[in-house]
Short mmCIF file of C-alpha atoms in Angstrom, two decimals:
data_model
loop_
_atom_site.label_atom_id
_atom_site.label_comp_id
_atom_site.label_asym_id
_atom_site.label_seq_id
_atom_site.Cartn_x
_atom_site.Cartn_y
_atom_site.Cartn_z
CA MET A 160 43.94 119.11 32.38
CA ALA A 161 42.74 115.51 32.50
CA THR A 162 46.07 114.35 31.30
CA ARG A 163 47.98 116.46 33.82
CA SER A 164 45.70 115.08 36.56
CA TYR A 165 46.27 111.54 35.45
CA VAL A 166 50.03 112.05 35.46
CA THR A 167 49.94 113.68 39.11
CA CYS A 168 47.94 110.82 40.35
CA LEU A 169 50.41 108.21 38.92
CA ILE A 170 53.37 110.00 40.46
CA ASN A 171 51.69 110.12 43.86
CA GLN A 172 50.82 106.41 43.60
CA ARG A 173 54.45 105.55 42.79
CA ALA A 174 55.73 107.73 45.78
CA ASN A 175 53.42 105.98 48.07
CA VAL A 176 54.54 102.64 46.87
CA VAL A 177 58.28 103.58 47.49
CA ARG A 178 57.49 104.92 51.03
CA ARG A 179 55.73 101.51 51.90
CA ILE A 180 58.80 99.50 50.63
CA ALA A 181 61.24 101.65 52.53
CA THR A 182 59.17 101.26 55.75
CA SER A 183 58.70 97.46 55.33
CA THR A 184 62.60 96.96 54.76
CA ASN A 185 63.82 99.54 57.52
CA LEU A 186 65.34 101.75 54.69
CA SER A 187 65.35 105.55 54.82
CA ALA A 188 66.12 108.22 52.15
CA ALA A 189 69.24 109.34 54.36
CA PRO A 190 71.34 107.04 56.70
CA LYS A 191 71.13 107.83 60.33
CA PRO A 192 74.28 109.10 61.94
CA GLN A 193 76.13 106.52 63.83
CA SER A 194 76.49 106.86 67.43
CA GLN A 195 79.98 107.63 68.76
CA PRO A 196 81.99 104.47 69.59
CA ASP A 197 82.67 103.82 73.35
CA PHE A 198 86.33 104.02 73.06
CA LEU A 199 86.18 107.74 72.13
CA ARG A 200 84.63 108.67 75.49
CA GLY A 201 82.97 111.59 74.07
CA GLU A 202 86.11 113.06 72.74
CA PRO A 203 86.75 114.17 69.06
CA HIS A 204 88.94 111.86 66.91
CA LYS A 205 91.77 114.29 67.19
CA LYS A 206 91.74 113.96 70.90
CA HIS A 207 91.14 110.25 71.27
CA PRO A 208 92.18 108.70 74.53
CA GLY A 209 95.23 107.26 73.07
CA VAL A 210 96.78 110.68 72.12
CA THR A 211 99.42 111.76 74.48
CA HIS A 212 101.70 113.93 72.20
CA LEU A 213 101.99 117.70 72.86
CA LYS A 214 102.33 120.73 70.87
CA THR A 215 105.58 122.73 70.81
CA LEU A 216 106.61 123.22 74.52
CA ARG A 217 108.24 126.29 76.22
CA LEU A 218 110.00 126.57 79.45
CA PRO A 219 107.80 128.47 82.06
CA LEU A 220 108.18 132.08 81.72
CA GLU A 221 109.62 132.61 85.22
CA LEU A 222 112.26 129.75 84.46
CA GLN A 223 113.12 131.32 80.92
CA ILE A 224 113.83 134.88 82.67
CA ALA A 225 115.80 133.29 85.49
CA ALA A 226 117.96 131.15 83.07
CA ARG A 227 118.67 133.97 80.76
CA SER A 228 119.66 136.13 83.79
CA ILE A 229 122.09 133.51 85.12
CA ILE A 230 123.63 132.96 81.59
CA ASP A 231 124.04 136.51 80.96
CA ARG A 232 125.70 137.26 84.32
CA ALA A 233 127.97 134.18 84.11
CA GLN A 234 129.62 135.53 81.03
CA VAL A 235 130.94 132.03 79.95
CA PRO A 236 133.42 132.44 76.95
CA HIS A 237 132.61 130.71 73.84
CA LEU A 238 129.27 129.58 75.23
CA PRO A 239 127.44 128.63 71.98
CA ASP A 240 130.46 126.55 70.89
CA ARG A 241 130.63 124.85 74.30
CA ALA A 242 126.97 124.17 74.50
CA HIS A 243 127.13 122.52 71.05
CA LYS A 244 130.05 120.38 71.94
CA LEU A 245 128.45 119.31 75.20
CA THR A 246 125.29 118.32 73.44
CA ASN A 247 127.28 116.20 71.01
CA TYR A 248 129.25 114.70 73.73
CA LEU A 249 126.23 113.73 75.80
CA TRP A 250 124.52 112.28 72.60
CA SER A 251 127.38 110.16 71.67
CA ARG A 252 128.15 108.96 75.26
CA LYS A 253 128.12 105.27 75.96
CA ARG A 254 128.03 103.07 78.95
CA ALA A 255 131.28 102.18 80.65
CA ALA A 256 132.54 98.68 79.87
CA GLU A 257 132.03 96.10 82.72
CA ASP A 258 135.15 95.18 84.43
CA SER A 259 134.51 91.34 83.89
CA THR A 260 134.24 92.11 80.08
CA VAL A 261 137.48 94.09 79.89
CA ARG A 262 139.27 91.50 81.93
CA LYS A 263 138.22 88.60 79.76
CA LYS A 264 139.22 90.53 76.57
CA ALA A 265 142.65 91.40 78.35
CA VAL A 266 143.38 87.74 79.30
CA GLY A 267 142.28 86.39 75.80
CA LEU A 268 144.79 88.90 73.95
CA GLU A 269 147.49 88.11 76.46
CA LYS A 270 147.30 84.46 75.75
CA GLU A 271 147.22 84.90 72.10
CA LEU A 272 150.29 87.28 72.01
CA TRP A 273 152.33 84.92 74.28
CA LYS A 274 151.38 81.97 71.85
CA LYS A 275 152.60 83.89 68.80
CA ALA A 276 155.94 84.75 70.68
CA VAL A 277 156.53 81.19 71.64
CA GLU A 278 155.84 79.98 68.11
CA LYS A 279 158.47 82.20 66.72
CA GLY A 280 161.07 80.18 68.67
CA GLY A 281 164.57 81.27 69.67
CA ASP A 282 165.75 82.72 72.98
CA LEU A 283 163.08 84.78 74.68
CA ASP A 284 163.66 87.62 76.88
CA GLU A 285 160.63 87.20 79.04
CA GLN A 286 160.66 90.46 80.65
CA ALA A 287 161.02 92.33 77.36
CA VAL A 288 158.28 90.24 75.76
CA SER A 289 156.05 90.67 78.69
CA ASP A 290 156.42 94.47 78.62
CA ARG A 291 155.58 94.50 74.86
CA ILE A 292 152.54 92.42 75.40
CA HIS A 293 151.41 94.51 78.14
CA ARG A 294 151.72 97.61 75.98
CA THR A 295 150.02 95.98 73.01
CA VAL A 296 147.02 94.74 75.23
CA LEU A 297 146.51 98.16 76.70
CA SER A 298 146.49 99.66 73.19
CA GLU A 299 144.01 97.04 72.02
CA LEU A 300 141.68 97.61 74.93
CA ARG A 301 141.66 101.41 74.42
CA ARG A 302 140.62 100.91 70.74
CA ALA A 303 138.07 98.08 71.76
CA PHE A 304 136.20 99.81 74.56
CA TYR A 305 134.74 103.27 75.11
CA HIS A 306 136.74 105.42 77.49
CA TRP A 307 134.13 106.42 80.05
CA THR A 308 134.91 109.22 82.49
CA PRO A 309 132.45 110.89 85.06
CA LEU A 310 131.07 114.24 84.53
CA LYS A 311 131.89 116.68 87.10
CA TYR A 312 129.87 119.87 87.01
CA ASP A 313 131.22 123.11 88.38
CA GLU A 314 129.31 126.27 88.12
CA GLU A 315 130.64 127.12 84.57
CA LEU A 316 129.90 123.80 83.22
CA GLY A 317 126.46 123.90 84.83
CA VAL A 318 125.77 127.17 83.06
CA VAL A 319 126.75 125.43 79.66
CA TYR A 320 124.47 122.62 80.60
CA MET A 321 121.65 125.06 81.30
CA ALA A 322 122.21 126.77 77.80
CA SER A 323 122.25 123.49 75.80
CA GLN A 324 120.14 120.82 77.72
CA MET A 325 117.59 122.37 80.02
CA ALA A 326 114.81 123.22 77.54
CA GLY A 327 115.05 119.85 75.70
CA GLY A 328 115.19 118.00 79.02
CA TYR A 329 112.11 119.83 80.24
CA ALA A 330 110.17 118.95 76.99
CA ALA A 331 111.05 115.34 77.32
CA VAL A 332 109.92 115.07 80.94
CA ARG A 333 106.72 116.97 80.28
CA ARG A 334 105.86 114.65 77.39
CA ALA A 335 106.44 111.59 79.63
CA LEU A 336 104.51 112.98 82.44
CA ASN A 337 101.61 113.85 80.16
CA GLU A 338 101.27 110.07 79.63
CA ILE A 339 100.39 109.74 83.32
CA LYS A 340 98.13 112.79 83.40
CA LYS A 341 96.24 111.87 80.37
CA ARG A 342 95.77 108.04 81.13
CA ASP A 343 95.27 108.31 84.91
CA PRO A 344 93.37 111.51 85.48
CA SER A 345 92.49 110.42 88.99
CA PHE A 346 96.27 110.49 89.91
CA SER A 347 96.95 113.61 92.21
CA PRO A 348 100.55 113.36 93.57
CA GLN A 349 101.43 115.17 96.73
CA SER A 350 105.15 114.28 96.72
CA LEU A 351 107.91 114.11 94.33
CA LEU A 352 111.55 112.44 94.59
CA ASP A 353 113.82 113.43 91.76
CA PHE A 354 117.20 111.61 91.68
CA GLY A 355 119.90 113.24 89.66
CA SER A 356 117.83 116.48 89.72
CA GLY A 357 120.41 118.85 88.16
CA LEU A 358 118.92 122.10 87.47
CA GLY A 359 115.59 121.08 89.02
CA THR A 360 113.96 120.60 85.53
CA VAL A 361 111.68 117.62 86.74
CA ALA A 362 110.31 119.69 89.55
CA TRP A 363 109.32 122.58 87.14
CA ALA A 364 107.74 119.94 84.71
CA SER A 365 105.91 118.17 87.44
CA HIS A 366 104.68 121.43 88.95
CA ALA A 367 103.27 122.45 85.39
CA CYS A 368 101.21 119.15 85.49
CA TRP A 369 99.97 119.11 89.03
CA PRO A 370 100.26 122.56 90.24
CA ASP A 371 97.53 122.30 92.85
CA THR A 372 98.50 118.90 94.37
CA LEU A 373 102.19 118.61 94.60
CA LYS A 374 103.20 119.88 98.00
CA GLU A 375 106.69 118.48 98.40
CA PHE A 376 109.69 118.30 96.05
CA VAL A 377 112.84 116.45 97.04
CA CYS A 378 115.55 116.94 94.57
CA VAL A 379 118.81 114.85 95.05
CA ASP A 380 121.89 115.60 93.15
CA SER A 381 125.62 114.91 94.27
CA SER A 382 126.79 118.14 92.63
CA ARG A 383 126.59 121.06 94.99
CA PRO A 384 127.18 123.61 92.16
CA MET A 385 124.11 122.13 90.33
CA ASN A 386 121.97 122.42 93.43
CA ILE A 387 122.97 126.07 93.87
CA LEU A 388 122.14 126.80 90.25
CA ALA A 389 118.72 125.01 90.66
CA GLU A 390 118.06 127.10 93.74
CA ARG A 391 118.89 130.42 91.83
CA LEU A 392 116.49 129.45 89.16
CA LEU A 393 113.69 128.87 91.67
CA LYS A 394 114.18 132.40 92.94
CA GLY A 395 114.39 134.01 89.57
CA ASP A 396 118.21 134.81 90.06
CA ASN A 397 117.33 137.01 92.93
CA ASP A 398 118.47 135.90 96.37
CA ASN A 399 115.83 138.14 98.12
CA ALA A 400 112.89 136.88 96.15
CA GLU A 401 110.55 133.95 97.07
CA ASP A 402 110.70 130.69 95.39
CA HIS A 403 108.42 130.32 92.43
CA ILE A 404 107.67 126.73 93.58
CA LYS A 405 107.17 126.34 97.23
CA HIS A 406 108.52 123.38 99.26
CA VAL A 407 111.40 122.36 97.04
CA TYR A 408 114.25 120.77 99.06
CA PHE A 409 117.62 120.06 97.39
CA ARG A 410 119.83 117.22 98.92
CA GLN A 411 123.10 115.55 97.89
CA PHE A 412 121.97 111.94 99.17
CA LEU A 413 118.76 109.95 99.01
CA PRO A 414 116.58 109.84 102.18
CA VAL A 415 118.03 107.31 104.52
CA SER A 416 114.68 105.65 105.73
CA PRO A 417 113.54 102.81 103.37
CA LYS A 418 110.05 103.38 104.66
CA VAL A 419 109.57 106.79 103.25
CA GLN A 420 107.78 106.73 99.84
CA PHE A 421 106.89 109.27 97.37
CA ASP A 422 103.82 109.41 95.01
CA LEU A 423 106.04 110.13 92.04
CA VAL A 424 109.67 109.19 91.78
CA SER A 425 111.76 110.18 88.79
CA SER A 426 115.34 109.95 87.36
CA ALA A 427 116.08 111.86 84.07
CA PHE A 428 119.34 111.37 82.26
CA THR A 429 121.03 110.15 85.33
CA LEU A 430 121.27 106.41 85.05
CA SER A 431 123.61 106.71 82.02
CA GLU A 432 126.03 108.64 84.66
CA ILE A 433 126.29 105.53 86.69
CA PRO A 434 129.45 103.59 85.70
CA ASN A 435 128.41 99.93 85.94
CA LYS A 436 125.49 97.74 85.66
CA LYS A 437 125.43 96.53 89.14
CA ASP A 438 125.34 100.00 90.56
CA ARG A 439 122.53 100.95 88.11
CA GLU A 440 120.53 98.09 89.28
CA GLU A 441 121.00 99.03 92.92
CA ALA A 442 119.95 102.52 92.17
CA VAL A 443 116.87 101.48 90.29
CA VAL A 444 115.83 98.99 93.10
CA THR A 445 116.35 101.96 95.54
CA LEU A 446 114.03 104.26 93.70
CA TRP A 447 111.62 101.56 93.24
CA ARG A 448 111.30 100.97 97.08
CA LYS A 449 110.62 104.77 97.41
CA THR A 450 108.07 104.81 94.76
CA GLY A 451 104.38 104.90 96.06
CA THR A 452 102.65 105.00 92.65
CA TYR A 453 104.72 105.92 89.51
CA LEU A 454 108.54 105.56 88.78
CA LEU A 455 109.62 107.54 85.66
CA LEU A 456 112.91 107.04 83.90
CA VAL A 457 114.16 109.24 81.01
CA GLU A 458 117.42 108.93 79.01
CA ASN A 459 118.61 110.12 75.81
CA GLY A 460 116.94 108.55 72.65
CA THR A 461 120.05 106.66 71.67
CA LYS A 462 120.73 102.89 71.52
CA GLU A 463 122.57 103.32 74.79
CA GLY A 464 119.73 105.14 76.49
CA HIS A 465 117.13 102.66 75.31
CA GLN A 466 119.23 99.67 76.58
CA ILE A 467 119.81 101.31 79.89
CA LEU A 468 116.03 101.60 80.29
CA MET A 469 115.48 98.06 79.32
CA GLU A 470 117.99 96.94 81.81
CA ALA A 471 115.94 98.87 84.43
CA ARG A 472 112.67 97.32 83.17
CA ASP A 473 114.06 93.69 83.46
CA THR A 474 115.38 94.55 86.86
CA LEU A 475 112.09 95.82 88.24
CA LEU A 476 110.01 93.19 86.60
CA HIS A 477 112.07 90.17 87.67
CA HIS A 478 114.09 91.38 90.63
CA LYS A 479 113.24 89.54 93.81
CA ASP A 480 113.44 92.10 96.62
CA LYS A 481 114.71 90.70 99.97
CA THR A 482 113.41 93.80 101.78
CA ILE A 483 109.77 93.86 100.85
CA LEU A 484 108.11 97.00 102.44
CA ASP A 485 105.56 97.30 99.68
CA PRO A 486 104.29 94.05 98.34
CA ARG A 487 102.48 95.63 95.29
CA PRO A 488 104.19 94.35 92.10
CA ALA A 489 105.78 96.31 89.34
CA SER A 490 103.92 96.62 85.93
CA VAL A 491 104.94 98.52 82.81
CA PHE A 492 102.58 101.61 82.38
CA ALA A 493 104.48 103.08 79.46
CA PRO A 494 105.55 103.06 76.69
CA CYS A 495 105.36 99.25 76.14
CA PRO A 496 102.03 97.71 75.58
CA HIS A 497 103.36 94.45 77.06
CA GLU A 498 105.92 93.00 79.56
CA ALA A 499 107.78 90.61 77.17
CA THR A 500 111.38 91.12 76.20
CA CYS A 501 111.61 94.39 73.98
CA PRO A 502 111.33 93.21 70.37
CA LYS A 503 113.86 95.87 69.16
CA LEU A 504 116.55 94.32 71.27
CA ALA A 505 115.97 91.10 69.14
CA LEU A 506 116.78 92.78 65.81
CA GLN A 507 120.25 92.20 64.29
CA PHE A 508 120.92 95.95 64.39
CA VAL A 509 119.40 97.50 67.45
CA VAL A 510 117.22 100.39 66.54
CA PRO A 511 116.34 102.40 69.74
CA CYS A 512 112.79 102.81 70.98
CA ASN A 513 112.60 106.55 71.11
CA PHE A 514 110.24 109.42 70.82
CA HIS A 515 110.27 113.19 69.63
CA GLN A 516 109.03 116.39 71.34
CA LEU A 517 109.16 119.85 69.79
CA TYR A 518 110.32 122.63 72.07
CA MET A 519 111.56 126.09 71.99
CA PRO A 520 115.09 126.58 73.04
CA LEU A 521 116.40 129.37 75.37
CA SER A 522 118.03 131.09 72.41
CA GLY A 523 116.92 131.26 68.76
CA PRO A 524 113.45 131.73 67.27
CA ASN A 525 113.07 128.17 65.71
CA SER A 526 111.75 125.12 67.53
CA GLN A 527 114.02 122.06 68.04
CA THR A 528 113.21 118.46 68.45
CA GLU A 529 114.19 116.50 71.55
CA LYS A 530 114.63 112.75 71.05
CA PHE A 531 114.34 110.70 74.12
CA SER A 532 113.46 107.30 75.51
CA TYR A 533 111.49 106.80 78.66
CA LEU A 534 109.96 104.26 80.89
CA ILE A 535 107.17 104.41 83.48
CA ILE A 536 106.62 101.66 86.02
CA THR A 537 103.65 101.71 88.31
CA ARG A 538 102.51 99.86 91.45
CA GLU A 539 98.88 100.51 90.56
CA GLN A 540 96.71 98.05 88.52
CA GLN A 541 95.17 99.61 85.23
CA LYS A 542 92.09 101.62 86.22
CA SER A 543 88.76 100.03 85.24
CA GLU A 544 87.93 102.90 82.92
CA ALA A 545 91.20 102.25 81.10
CA GLU A 546 90.86 98.62 80.80
CA GLU A 547 89.81 98.88 77.12
CA LEU A 548 92.99 100.82 76.32
CA VAL A 549 95.33 98.30 77.87
CA ASP A 550 95.62 96.34 74.59
CA TRP A 551 96.12 99.34 72.36
CA PRO A 552 99.42 99.24 70.42
CA ARG A 553 101.80 102.05 70.35
CA LEU A 554 103.12 104.01 67.31
CA ILE A 555 106.88 103.70 67.22
CA GLY A 556 107.41 105.89 64.22
CA PRO A 557 105.83 108.60 62.11
CA VAL A 558 102.33 108.11 60.92
CA GLN A 559 102.28 108.00 57.01
CA ALA A 560 98.82 109.19 55.82
CA ARG A 561 97.98 108.38 52.20
CA THR A 562 94.85 108.38 50.24
CA ARG A 563 92.21 106.40 52.10
CA HIS A 564 94.81 104.47 53.97
CA VAL A 565 97.32 105.10 56.78
CA HIS A 566 100.69 103.35 57.41
CA CYS A 567 101.22 102.69 61.17
CA ARG A 568 104.22 101.16 62.58
CA LEU A 569 103.54 99.71 66.02
CA CYS A 570 104.74 97.93 69.07
CA CYS A 571 101.88 95.51 69.80
CA PRO A 572 100.52 93.79 72.97
CA ASN A 573 101.67 90.44 71.59
CA GLY A 574 105.34 91.68 71.95
CA ARG A 575 105.89 92.14 68.17
CA LEU A 576 106.72 95.09 65.91
CA GLU A 577 104.19 95.38 63.25
CA HIS A 578 103.34 97.42 60.17
CA VAL A 579 99.54 97.95 59.90
CA VAL A 580 97.81 99.62 56.99
CA VAL A 581 94.74 101.11 58.53
CA THR A 582 91.76 101.72 56.06
CA PRO A 583 88.15 102.81 56.68
CA ASN A 584 86.74 99.75 55.04
CA LYS A 585 88.84 97.21 56.97
CA HIS A 586 89.07 98.94 60.29
CA GLY A 587 86.11 101.22 60.48
CA ARG A 588 85.78 104.93 59.93
CA ASP A 589 86.37 106.00 63.54
CA VAL A 590 89.63 103.89 63.92
CA TYR A 591 90.80 105.33 60.55
CA ARG A 592 90.21 108.85 61.52
CA CYS A 593 91.97 108.26 64.95
CA ALA A 594 94.99 106.81 63.19
CA ARG A 595 95.19 109.87 60.85
CA SER A 596 95.04 112.16 63.85
CA SER A 597 97.58 110.34 65.80
CA GLU A 598 101.44 110.97 65.99
CA TRP A 599 104.52 109.15 66.86
CA GLY A 600 104.33 107.90 70.51
CA ASP A 601 100.59 107.87 70.69
CA ARG A 602 98.46 104.71 71.00
CA ILE A 603 95.74 103.85 68.47
CA PRO A 604 92.50 101.92 68.90
CA LEU A 605 93.37 98.69 67.15
CA VAL A 606 92.78 95.17 68.28
CA HIS A 607 95.47 92.84 67.38
CA ASP A 608 94.43 90.12 64.70
CA ASP A 609 97.15 87.40 63.65
CA ASP A 610 95.17 86.86 60.56
CA GLU A 611 95.14 90.48 59.55
CA GLU A 612 96.21 90.74 55.88
CA SER A 613 97.54 94.32 56.10
CA THR A 614 99.75 93.31 59.04
CA HIS A 615 103.33 92.23 58.82
CA GLN A 616 106.39 92.22 61.09
CA ILE A 617 108.46 95.27 60.73
CA ASP A 618 111.90 94.92 59.20
CA VAL A 619 114.99 96.51 60.43
CA SER A 620 114.99 99.48 58.20
CA ASN A 621 111.51 100.51 59.25
CA GLY A 622 112.26 100.24 63.07
#
């Protein structure tokens, strides 16, 4: 008993010593939970403020029912094959060659062919040689330049477009609009202008984002058959029914008054239908004049689509408007985290800046992926609550999560493309968990550091 009491006393003394040491050195048996970092704003890591991607999207139910009804009633022959061919055609479509470029090429070829004809010597039948050179030049120009022709939609082609493109186009626009909705929750648009509205997809997507505030939708498309189809979709393919979305107005021309502005202006898959650069620039400037807060441009996620949007970006950032009705300057809201020249355009082989969105097509049980490029320009300065997010880089490729590290390919605020390996030891547990939870197109909470050992410029193959 005496021995047991002695041992118990000794144990108690040692325990008291350990407690005194822990207290004097601010140690504790279990670490205190760290407070949530400010950049999370009370959100879990999977929903951090940089997340703007969406889960698999579906067309609104009313739009699905109306579209299927129109497609069934149209009885378009070979619809699946024609829809597939139209998709391939639109995806492979290029910009029309500029007249000045074609002319310069033609003059150079003609001079070279005449020189060769003269060097051969002998008597020349100038008319015969001229005719031969003319045919040769035309043949070479056809091989050298893409043969661009305008798309003219009648009712039948409009139905083919509906079957092949509407669901994917809706998904791309919804994903782009979600960038505005997530990052600027105070934005409550009352009016929308959609240029090249087609089937009215942007109006449906905008209404899904701001159903309570949008009170006016002006849809402009030069194709009367497409406007008629868009109106039928709004009525659920029932002429006697009321519109599912109120106050939607279809026009074939833009509003004339330069003083009329809309809170949200958009143009989806339309700039690529304008034949030359000068006309595209004029269209973009006109749309910007009509923009009250945000201008959204969307194109196919191809090299051509990306370059068209970069043309528009340069026009809006550097254009000196002679008619200044709204002096607020243009600034890039998304996807670029900077206003320098797009670093992807500096690569030897241009890899387009594009993003992906899963969606359910009108037909078929399996989801599909829409690959698109987009640009959002704003007149608003960054909100004070979002200032800490301005310098966050954007993911321009899939996140590759590995054991205790994550590979992130980023477009950074310094105007460079970089590959960052995020680890909990180097970047912190919260940043690491945010990176693992992010997807292509999101922004992640990384502050750029030129001395970062795990950072290097992305090569072309990883672009």
